[in-house]
PDB file of C-alpha atoms in Angstrom:
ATOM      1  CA  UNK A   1      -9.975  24.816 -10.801  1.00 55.00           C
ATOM      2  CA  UNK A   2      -9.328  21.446 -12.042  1.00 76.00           C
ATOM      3  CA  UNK A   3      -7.538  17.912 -10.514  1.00 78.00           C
ATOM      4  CA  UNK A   4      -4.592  19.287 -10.927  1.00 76.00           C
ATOM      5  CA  UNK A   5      -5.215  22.743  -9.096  1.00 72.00           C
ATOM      6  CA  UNK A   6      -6.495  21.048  -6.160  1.00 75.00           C
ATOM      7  CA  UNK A   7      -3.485  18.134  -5.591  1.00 74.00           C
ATOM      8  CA  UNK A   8      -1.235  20.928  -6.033  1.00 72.00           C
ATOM      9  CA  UNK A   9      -2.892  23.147  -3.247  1.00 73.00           C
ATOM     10  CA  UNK A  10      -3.562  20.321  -0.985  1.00 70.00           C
ATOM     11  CA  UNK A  11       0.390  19.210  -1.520  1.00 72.00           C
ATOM     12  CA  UNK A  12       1.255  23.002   0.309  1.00 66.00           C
ATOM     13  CA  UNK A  13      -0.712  21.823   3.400  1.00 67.00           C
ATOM     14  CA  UNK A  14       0.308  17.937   3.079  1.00 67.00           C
ATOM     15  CA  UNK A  15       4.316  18.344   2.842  1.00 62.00           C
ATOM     16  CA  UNK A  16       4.124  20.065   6.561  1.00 62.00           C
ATOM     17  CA  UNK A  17       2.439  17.241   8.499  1.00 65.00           C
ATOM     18  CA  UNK A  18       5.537  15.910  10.870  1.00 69.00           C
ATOM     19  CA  UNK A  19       3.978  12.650  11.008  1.00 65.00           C
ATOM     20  CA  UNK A  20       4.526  12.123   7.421  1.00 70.00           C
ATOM     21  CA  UNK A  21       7.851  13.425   7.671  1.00 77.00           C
ATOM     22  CA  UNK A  22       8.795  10.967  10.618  1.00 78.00           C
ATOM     23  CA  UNK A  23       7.426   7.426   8.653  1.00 72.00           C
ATOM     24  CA  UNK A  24       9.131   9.038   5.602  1.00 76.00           C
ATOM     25  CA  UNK A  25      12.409   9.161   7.566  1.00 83.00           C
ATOM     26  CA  UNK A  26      11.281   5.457   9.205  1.00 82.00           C
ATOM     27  CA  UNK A  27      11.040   4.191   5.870  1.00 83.00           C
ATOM     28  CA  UNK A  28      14.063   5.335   4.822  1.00 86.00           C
ATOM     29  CA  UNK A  29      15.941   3.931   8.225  1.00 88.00           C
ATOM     30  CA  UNK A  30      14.833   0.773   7.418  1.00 86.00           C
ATOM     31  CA  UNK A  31      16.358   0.236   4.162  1.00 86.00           C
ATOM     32  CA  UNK A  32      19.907   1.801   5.323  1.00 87.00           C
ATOM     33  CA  UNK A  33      19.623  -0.919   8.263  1.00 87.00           C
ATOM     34  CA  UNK A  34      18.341  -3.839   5.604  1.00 85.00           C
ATOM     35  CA  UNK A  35      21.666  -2.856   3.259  1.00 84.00           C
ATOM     36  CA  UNK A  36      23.838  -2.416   6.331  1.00 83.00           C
ATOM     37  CA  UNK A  37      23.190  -5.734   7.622  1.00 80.00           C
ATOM     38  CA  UNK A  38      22.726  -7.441   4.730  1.00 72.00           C
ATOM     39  CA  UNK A  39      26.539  -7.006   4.366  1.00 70.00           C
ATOM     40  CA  UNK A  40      28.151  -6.456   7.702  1.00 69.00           C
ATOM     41  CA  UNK A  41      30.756  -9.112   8.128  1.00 66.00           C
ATOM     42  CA  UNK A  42      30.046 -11.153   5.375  1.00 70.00           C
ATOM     43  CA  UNK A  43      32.758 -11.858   2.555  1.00 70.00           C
ATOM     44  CA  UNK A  44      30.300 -12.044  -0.192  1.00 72.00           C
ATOM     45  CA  UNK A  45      27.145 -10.654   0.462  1.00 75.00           C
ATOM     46  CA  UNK A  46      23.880 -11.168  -1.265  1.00 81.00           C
ATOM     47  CA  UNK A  47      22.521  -8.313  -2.534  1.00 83.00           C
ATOM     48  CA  UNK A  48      18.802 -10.770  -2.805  1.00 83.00           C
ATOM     49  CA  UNK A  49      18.786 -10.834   0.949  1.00 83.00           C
ATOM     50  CA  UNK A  50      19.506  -6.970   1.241  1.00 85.00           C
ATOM     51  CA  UNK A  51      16.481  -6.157  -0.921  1.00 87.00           C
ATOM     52  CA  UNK A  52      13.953  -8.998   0.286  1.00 86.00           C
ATOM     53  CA  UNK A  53      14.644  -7.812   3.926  1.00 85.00           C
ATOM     54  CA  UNK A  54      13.378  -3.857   2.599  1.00 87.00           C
ATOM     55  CA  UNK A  55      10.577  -5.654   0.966  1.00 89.00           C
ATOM     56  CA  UNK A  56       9.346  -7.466   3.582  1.00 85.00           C
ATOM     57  CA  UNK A  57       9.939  -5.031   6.459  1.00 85.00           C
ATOM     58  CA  UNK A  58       8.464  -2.316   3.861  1.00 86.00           C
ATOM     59  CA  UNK A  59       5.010  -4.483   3.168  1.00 87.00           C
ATOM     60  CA  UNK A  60       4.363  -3.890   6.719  1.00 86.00           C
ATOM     61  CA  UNK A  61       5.516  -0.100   7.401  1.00 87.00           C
ATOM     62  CA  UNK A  62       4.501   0.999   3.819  1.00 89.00           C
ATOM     63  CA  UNK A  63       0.749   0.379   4.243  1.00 90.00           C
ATOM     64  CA  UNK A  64       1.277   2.641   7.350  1.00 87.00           C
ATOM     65  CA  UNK A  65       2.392   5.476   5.697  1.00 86.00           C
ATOM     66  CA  UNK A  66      -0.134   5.251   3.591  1.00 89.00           C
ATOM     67  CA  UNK A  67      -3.057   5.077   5.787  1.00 89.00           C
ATOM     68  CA  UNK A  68      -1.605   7.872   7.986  1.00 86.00           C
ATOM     69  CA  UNK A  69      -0.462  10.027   4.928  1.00 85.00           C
ATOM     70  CA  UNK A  70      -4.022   9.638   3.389  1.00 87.00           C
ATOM     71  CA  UNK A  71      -7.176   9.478   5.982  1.00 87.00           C
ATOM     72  CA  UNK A  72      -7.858  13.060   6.663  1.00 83.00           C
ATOM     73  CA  UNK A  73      -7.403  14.220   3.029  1.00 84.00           C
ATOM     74  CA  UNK A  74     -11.554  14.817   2.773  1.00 87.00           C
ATOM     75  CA  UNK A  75     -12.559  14.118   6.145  1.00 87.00           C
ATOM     76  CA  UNK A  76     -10.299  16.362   7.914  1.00 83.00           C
ATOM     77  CA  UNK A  77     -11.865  18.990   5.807  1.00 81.00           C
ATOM     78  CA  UNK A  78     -15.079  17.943   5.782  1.00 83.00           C
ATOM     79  CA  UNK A  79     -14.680  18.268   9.594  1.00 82.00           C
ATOM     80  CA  UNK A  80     -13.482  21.441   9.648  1.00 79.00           C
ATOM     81  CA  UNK A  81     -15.885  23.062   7.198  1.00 76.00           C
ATOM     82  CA  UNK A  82     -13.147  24.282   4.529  1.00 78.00           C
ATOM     83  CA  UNK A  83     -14.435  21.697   1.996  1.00 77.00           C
ATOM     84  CA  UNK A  84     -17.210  23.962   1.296  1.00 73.00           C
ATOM     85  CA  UNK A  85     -14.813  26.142   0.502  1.00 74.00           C
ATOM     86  CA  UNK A  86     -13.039  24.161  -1.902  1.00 74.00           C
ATOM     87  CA  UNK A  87     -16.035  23.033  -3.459  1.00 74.00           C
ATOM     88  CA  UNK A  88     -16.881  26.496  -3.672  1.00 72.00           C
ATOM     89  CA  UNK A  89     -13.864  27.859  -6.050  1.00 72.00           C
ATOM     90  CA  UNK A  90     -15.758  25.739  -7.982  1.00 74.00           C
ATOM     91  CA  UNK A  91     -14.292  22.576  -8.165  1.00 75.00           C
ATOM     92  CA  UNK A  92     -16.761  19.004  -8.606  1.00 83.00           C
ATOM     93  CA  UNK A  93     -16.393  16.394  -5.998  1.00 85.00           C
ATOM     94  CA  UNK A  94     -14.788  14.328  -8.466  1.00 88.00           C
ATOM     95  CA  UNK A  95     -12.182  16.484  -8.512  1.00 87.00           C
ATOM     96  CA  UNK A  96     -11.046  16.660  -5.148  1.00 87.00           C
ATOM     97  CA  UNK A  97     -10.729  13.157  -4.204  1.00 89.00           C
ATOM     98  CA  UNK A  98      -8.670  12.411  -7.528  1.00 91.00           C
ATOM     99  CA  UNK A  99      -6.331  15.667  -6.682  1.00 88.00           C
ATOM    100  CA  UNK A 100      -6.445  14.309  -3.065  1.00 90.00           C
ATOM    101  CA  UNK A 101      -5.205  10.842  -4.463  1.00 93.00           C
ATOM    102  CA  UNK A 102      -2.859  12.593  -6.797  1.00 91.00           C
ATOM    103  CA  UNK A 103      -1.417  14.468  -3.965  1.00 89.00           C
ATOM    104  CA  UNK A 104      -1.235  11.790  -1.208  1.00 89.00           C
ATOM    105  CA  UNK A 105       0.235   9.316  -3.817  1.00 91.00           C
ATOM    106  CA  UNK A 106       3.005  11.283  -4.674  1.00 89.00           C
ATOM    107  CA  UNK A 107       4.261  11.871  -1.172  1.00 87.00           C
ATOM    108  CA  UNK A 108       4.247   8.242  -0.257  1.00 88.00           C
ATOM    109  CA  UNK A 109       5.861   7.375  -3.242  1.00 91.00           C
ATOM    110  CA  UNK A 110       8.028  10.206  -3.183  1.00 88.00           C
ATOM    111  CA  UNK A 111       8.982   8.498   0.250  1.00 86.00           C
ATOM    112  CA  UNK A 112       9.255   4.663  -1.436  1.00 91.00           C
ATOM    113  CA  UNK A 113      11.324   6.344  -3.894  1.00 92.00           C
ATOM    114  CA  UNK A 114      14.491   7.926  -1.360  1.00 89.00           C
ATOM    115  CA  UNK A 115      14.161   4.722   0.258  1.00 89.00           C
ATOM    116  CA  UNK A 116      14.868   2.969  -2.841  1.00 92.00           C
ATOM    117  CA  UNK A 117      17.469   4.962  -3.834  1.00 91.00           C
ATOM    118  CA  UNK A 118      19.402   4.728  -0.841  1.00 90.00           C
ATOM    119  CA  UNK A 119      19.322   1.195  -0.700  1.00 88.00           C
ATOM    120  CA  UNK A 120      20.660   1.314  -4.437  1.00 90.00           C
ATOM    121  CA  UNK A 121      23.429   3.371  -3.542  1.00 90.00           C
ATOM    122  CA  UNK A 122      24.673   1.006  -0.795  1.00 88.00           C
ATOM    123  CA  UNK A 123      23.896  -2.091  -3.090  1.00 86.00           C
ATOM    124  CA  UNK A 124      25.733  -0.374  -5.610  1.00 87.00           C
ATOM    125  CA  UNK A 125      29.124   0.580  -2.920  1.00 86.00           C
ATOM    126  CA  UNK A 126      28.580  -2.579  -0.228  1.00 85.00           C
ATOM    127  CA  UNK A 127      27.791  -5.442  -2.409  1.00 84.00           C
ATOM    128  CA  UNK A 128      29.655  -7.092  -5.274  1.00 82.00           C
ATOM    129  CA  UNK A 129      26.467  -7.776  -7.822  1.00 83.00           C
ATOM    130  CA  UNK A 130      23.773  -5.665  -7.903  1.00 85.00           C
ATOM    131  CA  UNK A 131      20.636  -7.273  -9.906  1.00 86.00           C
ATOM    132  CA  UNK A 132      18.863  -3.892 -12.076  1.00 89.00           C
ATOM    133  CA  UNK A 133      16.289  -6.099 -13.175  1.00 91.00           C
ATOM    134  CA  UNK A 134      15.095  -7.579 -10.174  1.00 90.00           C
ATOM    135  CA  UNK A 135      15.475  -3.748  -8.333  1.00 92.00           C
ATOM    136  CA  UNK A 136      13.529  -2.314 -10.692  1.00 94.00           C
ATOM    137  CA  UNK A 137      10.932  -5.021 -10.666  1.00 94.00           C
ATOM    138  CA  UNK A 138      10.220  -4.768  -6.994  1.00 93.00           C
ATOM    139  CA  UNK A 139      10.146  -1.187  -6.600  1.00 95.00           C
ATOM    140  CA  UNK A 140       7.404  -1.187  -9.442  1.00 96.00           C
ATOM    141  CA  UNK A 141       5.484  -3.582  -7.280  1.00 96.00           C
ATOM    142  CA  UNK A 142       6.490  -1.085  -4.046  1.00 95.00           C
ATOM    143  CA  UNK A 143       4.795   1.447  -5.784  1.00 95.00           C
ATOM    144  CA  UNK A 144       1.792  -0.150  -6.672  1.00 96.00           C
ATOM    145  CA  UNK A 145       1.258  -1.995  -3.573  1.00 96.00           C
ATOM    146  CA  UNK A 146       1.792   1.443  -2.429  1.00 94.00           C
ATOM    147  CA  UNK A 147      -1.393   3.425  -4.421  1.00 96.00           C
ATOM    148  CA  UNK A 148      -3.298   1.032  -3.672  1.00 96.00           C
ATOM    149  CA  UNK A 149      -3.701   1.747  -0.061  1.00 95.00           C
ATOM    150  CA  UNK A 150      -3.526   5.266  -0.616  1.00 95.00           C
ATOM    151  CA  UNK A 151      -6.702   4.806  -2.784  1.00 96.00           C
ATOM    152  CA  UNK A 152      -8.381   2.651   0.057  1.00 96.00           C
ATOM    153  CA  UNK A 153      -7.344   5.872   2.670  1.00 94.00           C
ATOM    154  CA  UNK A 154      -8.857   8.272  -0.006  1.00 95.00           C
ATOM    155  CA  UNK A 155     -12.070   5.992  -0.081  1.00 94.00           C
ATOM    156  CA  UNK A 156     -12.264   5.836   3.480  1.00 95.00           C
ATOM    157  CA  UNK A 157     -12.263   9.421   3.422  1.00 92.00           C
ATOM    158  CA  UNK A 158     -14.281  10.354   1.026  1.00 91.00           C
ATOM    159  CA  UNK A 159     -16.971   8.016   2.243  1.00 91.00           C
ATOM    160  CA  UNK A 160     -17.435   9.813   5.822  1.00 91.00           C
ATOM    161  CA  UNK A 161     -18.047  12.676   7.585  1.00 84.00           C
ATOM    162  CA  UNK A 162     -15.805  13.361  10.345  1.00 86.00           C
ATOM    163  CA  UNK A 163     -12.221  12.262  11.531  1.00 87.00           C
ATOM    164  CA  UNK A 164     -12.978   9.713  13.822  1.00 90.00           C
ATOM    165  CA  UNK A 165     -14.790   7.179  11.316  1.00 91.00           C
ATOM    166  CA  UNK A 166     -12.109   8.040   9.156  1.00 91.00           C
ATOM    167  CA  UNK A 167      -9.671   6.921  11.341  1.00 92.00           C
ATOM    168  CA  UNK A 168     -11.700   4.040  12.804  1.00 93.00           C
ATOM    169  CA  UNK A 169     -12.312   2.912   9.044  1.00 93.00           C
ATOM    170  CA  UNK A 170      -8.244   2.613   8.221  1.00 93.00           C
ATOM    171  CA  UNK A 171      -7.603   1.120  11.515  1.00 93.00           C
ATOM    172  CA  UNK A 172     -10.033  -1.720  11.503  1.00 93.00           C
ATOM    173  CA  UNK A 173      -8.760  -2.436   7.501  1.00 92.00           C
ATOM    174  CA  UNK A 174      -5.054  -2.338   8.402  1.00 92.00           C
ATOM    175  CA  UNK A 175      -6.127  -4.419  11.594  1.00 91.00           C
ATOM    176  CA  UNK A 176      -7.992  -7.094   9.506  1.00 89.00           C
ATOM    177  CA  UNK A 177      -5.958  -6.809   6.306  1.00 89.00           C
ATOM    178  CA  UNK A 178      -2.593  -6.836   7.822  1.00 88.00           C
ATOM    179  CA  UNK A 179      -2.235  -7.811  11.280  1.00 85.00           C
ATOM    180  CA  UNK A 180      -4.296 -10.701  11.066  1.00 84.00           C
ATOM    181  CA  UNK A 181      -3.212 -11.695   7.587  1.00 83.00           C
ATOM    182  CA  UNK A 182       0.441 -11.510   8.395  1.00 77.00           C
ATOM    183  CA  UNK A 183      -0.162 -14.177  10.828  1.00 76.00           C
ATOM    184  CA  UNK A 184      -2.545 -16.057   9.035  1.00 78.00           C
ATOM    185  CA  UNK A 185      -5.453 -15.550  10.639  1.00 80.00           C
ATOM    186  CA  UNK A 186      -7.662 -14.339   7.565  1.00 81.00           C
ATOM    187  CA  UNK A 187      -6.805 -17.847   5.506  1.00 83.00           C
ATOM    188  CA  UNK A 188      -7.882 -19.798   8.890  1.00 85.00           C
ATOM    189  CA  UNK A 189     -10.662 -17.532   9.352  1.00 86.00           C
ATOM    190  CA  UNK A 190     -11.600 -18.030   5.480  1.00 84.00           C
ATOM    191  CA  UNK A 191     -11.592 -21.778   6.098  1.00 84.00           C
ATOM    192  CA  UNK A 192     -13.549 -22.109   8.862  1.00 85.00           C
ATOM    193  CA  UNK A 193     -16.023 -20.132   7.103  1.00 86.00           C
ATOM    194  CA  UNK A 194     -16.391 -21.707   3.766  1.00 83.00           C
ATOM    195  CA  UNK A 195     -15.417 -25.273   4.547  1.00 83.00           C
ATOM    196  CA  UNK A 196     -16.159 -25.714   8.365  1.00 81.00           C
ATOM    197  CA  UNK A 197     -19.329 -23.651   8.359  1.00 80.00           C
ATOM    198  CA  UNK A 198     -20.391 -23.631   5.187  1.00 81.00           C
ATOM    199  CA  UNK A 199     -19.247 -27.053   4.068  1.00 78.00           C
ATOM    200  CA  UNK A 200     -17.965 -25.804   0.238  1.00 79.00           C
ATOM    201  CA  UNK A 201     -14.856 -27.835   0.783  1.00 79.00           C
ATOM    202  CA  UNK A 202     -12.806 -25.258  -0.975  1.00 80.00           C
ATOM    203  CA  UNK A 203      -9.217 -26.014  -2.001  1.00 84.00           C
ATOM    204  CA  UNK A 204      -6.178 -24.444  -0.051  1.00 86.00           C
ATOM    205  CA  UNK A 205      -5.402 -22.851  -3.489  1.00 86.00           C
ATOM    206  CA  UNK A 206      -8.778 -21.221  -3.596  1.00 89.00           C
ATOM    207  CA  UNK A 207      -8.475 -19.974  -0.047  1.00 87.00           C
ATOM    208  CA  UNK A 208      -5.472 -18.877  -0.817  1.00 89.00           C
ATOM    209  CA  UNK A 209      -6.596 -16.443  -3.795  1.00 91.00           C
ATOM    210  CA  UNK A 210      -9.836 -15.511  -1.542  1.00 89.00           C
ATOM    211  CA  UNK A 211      -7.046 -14.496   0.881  1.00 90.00           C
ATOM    212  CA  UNK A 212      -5.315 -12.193  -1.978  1.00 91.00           C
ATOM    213  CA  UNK A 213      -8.543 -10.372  -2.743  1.00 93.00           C
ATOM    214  CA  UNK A 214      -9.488  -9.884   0.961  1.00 92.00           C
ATOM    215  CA  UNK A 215      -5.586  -8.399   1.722  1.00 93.00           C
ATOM    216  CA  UNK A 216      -3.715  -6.615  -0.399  1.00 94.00           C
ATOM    217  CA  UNK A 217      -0.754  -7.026   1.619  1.00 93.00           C
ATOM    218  CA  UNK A 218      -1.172 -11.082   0.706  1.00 92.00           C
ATOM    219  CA  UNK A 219      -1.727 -10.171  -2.993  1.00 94.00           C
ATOM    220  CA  UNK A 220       2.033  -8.108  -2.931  1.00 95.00           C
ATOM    221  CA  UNK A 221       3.865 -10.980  -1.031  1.00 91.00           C
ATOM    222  CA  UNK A 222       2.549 -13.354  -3.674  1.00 91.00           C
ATOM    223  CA  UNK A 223       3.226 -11.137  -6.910  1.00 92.00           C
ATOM    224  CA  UNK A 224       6.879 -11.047  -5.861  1.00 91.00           C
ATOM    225  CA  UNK A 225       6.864 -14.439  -6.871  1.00 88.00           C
ATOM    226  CA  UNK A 226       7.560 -12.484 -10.292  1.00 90.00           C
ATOM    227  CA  UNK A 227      10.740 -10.457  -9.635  1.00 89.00           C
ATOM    228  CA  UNK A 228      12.261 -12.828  -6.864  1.00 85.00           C
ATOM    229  CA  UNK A 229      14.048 -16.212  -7.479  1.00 75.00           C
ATOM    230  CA  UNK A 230      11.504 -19.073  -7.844  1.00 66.00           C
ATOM    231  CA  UNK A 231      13.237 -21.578  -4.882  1.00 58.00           C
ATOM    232  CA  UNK A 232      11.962 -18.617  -2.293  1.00 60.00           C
ATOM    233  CA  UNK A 233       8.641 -18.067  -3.964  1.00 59.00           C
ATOM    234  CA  UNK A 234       5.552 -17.664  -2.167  1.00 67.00           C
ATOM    235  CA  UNK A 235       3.400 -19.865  -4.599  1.00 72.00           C
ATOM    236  CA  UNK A 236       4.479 -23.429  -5.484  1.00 72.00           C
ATOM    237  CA  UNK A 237       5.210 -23.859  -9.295  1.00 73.00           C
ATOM    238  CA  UNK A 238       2.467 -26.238  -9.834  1.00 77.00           C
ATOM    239  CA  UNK A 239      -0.123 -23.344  -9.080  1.00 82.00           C
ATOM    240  CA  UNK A 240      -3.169 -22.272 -10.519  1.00 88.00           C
ATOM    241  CA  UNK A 241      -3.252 -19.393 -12.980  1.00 88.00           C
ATOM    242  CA  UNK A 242      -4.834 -17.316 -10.188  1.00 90.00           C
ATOM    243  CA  UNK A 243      -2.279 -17.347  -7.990  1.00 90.00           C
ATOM    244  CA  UNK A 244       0.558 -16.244 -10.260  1.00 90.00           C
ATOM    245  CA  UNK A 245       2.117 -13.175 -10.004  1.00 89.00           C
ATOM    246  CA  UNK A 246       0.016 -11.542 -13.121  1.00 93.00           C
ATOM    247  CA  UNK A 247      -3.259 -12.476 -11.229  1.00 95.00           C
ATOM    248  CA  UNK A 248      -1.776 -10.769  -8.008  1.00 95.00           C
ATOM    249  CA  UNK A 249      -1.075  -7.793 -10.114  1.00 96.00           C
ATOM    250  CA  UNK A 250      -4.595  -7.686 -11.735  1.00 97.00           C
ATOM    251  CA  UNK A 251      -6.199  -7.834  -7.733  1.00 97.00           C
ATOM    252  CA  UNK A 252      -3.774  -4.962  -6.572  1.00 97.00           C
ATOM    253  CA  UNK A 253      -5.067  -2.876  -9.841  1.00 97.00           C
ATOM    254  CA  UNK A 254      -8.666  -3.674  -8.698  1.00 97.00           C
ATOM    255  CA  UNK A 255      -7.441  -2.403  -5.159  1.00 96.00           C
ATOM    256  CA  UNK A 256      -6.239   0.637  -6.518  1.00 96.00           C
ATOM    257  CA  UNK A 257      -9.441   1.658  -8.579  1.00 96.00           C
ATOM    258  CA  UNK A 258     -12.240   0.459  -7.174  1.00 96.00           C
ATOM    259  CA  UNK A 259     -11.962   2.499  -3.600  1.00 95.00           C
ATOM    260  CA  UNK A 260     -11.543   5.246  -5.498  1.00 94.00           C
ATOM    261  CA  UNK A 261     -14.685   4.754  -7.795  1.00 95.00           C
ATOM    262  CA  UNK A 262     -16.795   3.916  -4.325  1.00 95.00           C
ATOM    263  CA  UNK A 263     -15.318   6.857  -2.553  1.00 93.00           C
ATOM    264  CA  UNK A 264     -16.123   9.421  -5.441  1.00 93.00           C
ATOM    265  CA  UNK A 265     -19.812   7.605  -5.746  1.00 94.00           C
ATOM    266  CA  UNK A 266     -20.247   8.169  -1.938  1.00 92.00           C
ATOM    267  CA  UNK A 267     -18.809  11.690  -1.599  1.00 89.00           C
ATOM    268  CA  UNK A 268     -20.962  12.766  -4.381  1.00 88.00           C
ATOM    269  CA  UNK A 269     -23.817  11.840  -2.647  1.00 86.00           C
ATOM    270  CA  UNK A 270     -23.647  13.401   0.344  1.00 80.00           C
ATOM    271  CA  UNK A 271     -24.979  15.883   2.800  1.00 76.00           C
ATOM    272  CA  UNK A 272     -21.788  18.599   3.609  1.00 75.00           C
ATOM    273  CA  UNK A 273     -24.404  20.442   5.666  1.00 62.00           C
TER     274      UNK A 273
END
């Protein structure tokens, strides 16, 4: 067996999981509800609004899905014992956390993608303009905002034994990563750090870029700066290079590989019993 052979196995046993089914469906709410309102009673309605409402309501539900979609894929097994199996067929280790990734990935982003396409078909009926360019954009940025925490969940995974860390792994990054970026406790945190306790008197700018690496969630907000109009971008004009929306893109890329190069390294090396 081969990549391929195992994501398409492991997508049998994936597509039945309700809870996948019910963020899918959650997902999708939320962008009929974003279009809906974004129109409702308004005489010309701005189809901008409509899509930065799914964007911003997605950058907090989408990581979700994720997570949830993605934790058990090698734990859960490893758990039950029917990795040994799997491994037994024969496939390498390699191989089943990529066709784990390649399986997980496409239900989330089949997910992304109905939601997407709803919204398009009420921006295309409820709204007089409808801006292809700037759709398109962001739903290529949905997506890879999207594999990257799929990877992470696949690292996480890979990288222990049982359900429980798994899940206490995902939780504690979507806690830190998320929660406390969103309300911007991981930039104060950051500064008390490096300039209160450590005295490097770092710029806001570079706080704000250590704050993109550390959270990918802060890394999509800010590469929207790229698709969006610039009077309701997230990074002032007069940035640094490393906080435009090309560096944001080159941190979510390192987000998307690099959990899955430590989570093949680790599951490689260890002891299935």
């Amino acid at each position: 067996m081969s990549t391929l052979d195992v994501a398409k196995k492991d997508f049998l046993d994936v597509r039945r999981a309700k809870m996948i089914w019910f963020v899918t469906g959650l997902y999708v709410l939320i962008a009929v509800l974003m279009f809906y309102f974004g129109q409702n009673g308004i005489e010309d309605p701005n189809f901008y609004s409509a899509l930065l409402g799914l964007t911003n309501y997605g950058a907090m539900i989408i990581p979700l899905i994720a997570l949830v979609t993605a934790y058990l894929g090698i734990a859960g097994e490893r758990e039950s014992g029917s990795i040994k199996y799997m491994l037994s067929i024969p496939n390498s280790r390699r191989d089943v956390v990529l066709g784990k990734f390649l399986t997980r990935s496409a239900v989330v982003v089949g997910a992304i993608l109905v939601g997407f396409g709803v919204g398009a078909v009420l921006g295309l009926l409820w709204y007089t303009s409808f801006d292809v360019e700037m759709f398109l954009g962001t739903l290529a940025l949905t997506i890879l905002f999207t594999l990257t925490y799929v990877s992470i969940a696949i690292g996480i995974s890979a990288a222990t034994a049982s359900r429980s860390r798994a899940m206490g792994g995902v939780i504690g990054f979507f806690f830190v990563t998320n929660v406390l970026a969103l309300f911007g406790l991981v930039n104060t945190a950051l500064d008390w750090i490096f300039n209160d306790l450590l005295g490097a008197d770092l710029s806001m700018d570079i706080l704000r870029f250590v704050e993109s690496v550390v959270s990918p969630l802060m890394a999509f907000v800010n590469s929207l700066d790229l698709v969006f109009p610039a009077e309701v971008g997230q990074i002032p004009p007069d940035s640094p290079w490393y906080l435009e929306g090309e560096a944001m893109i080159g941190i979510l890329l390192a987000w998307l590989v690099i959990p899955l190069v430590l989570g093949i390294w680790r599951f490689e090396r260890a002891d299935l019993g």
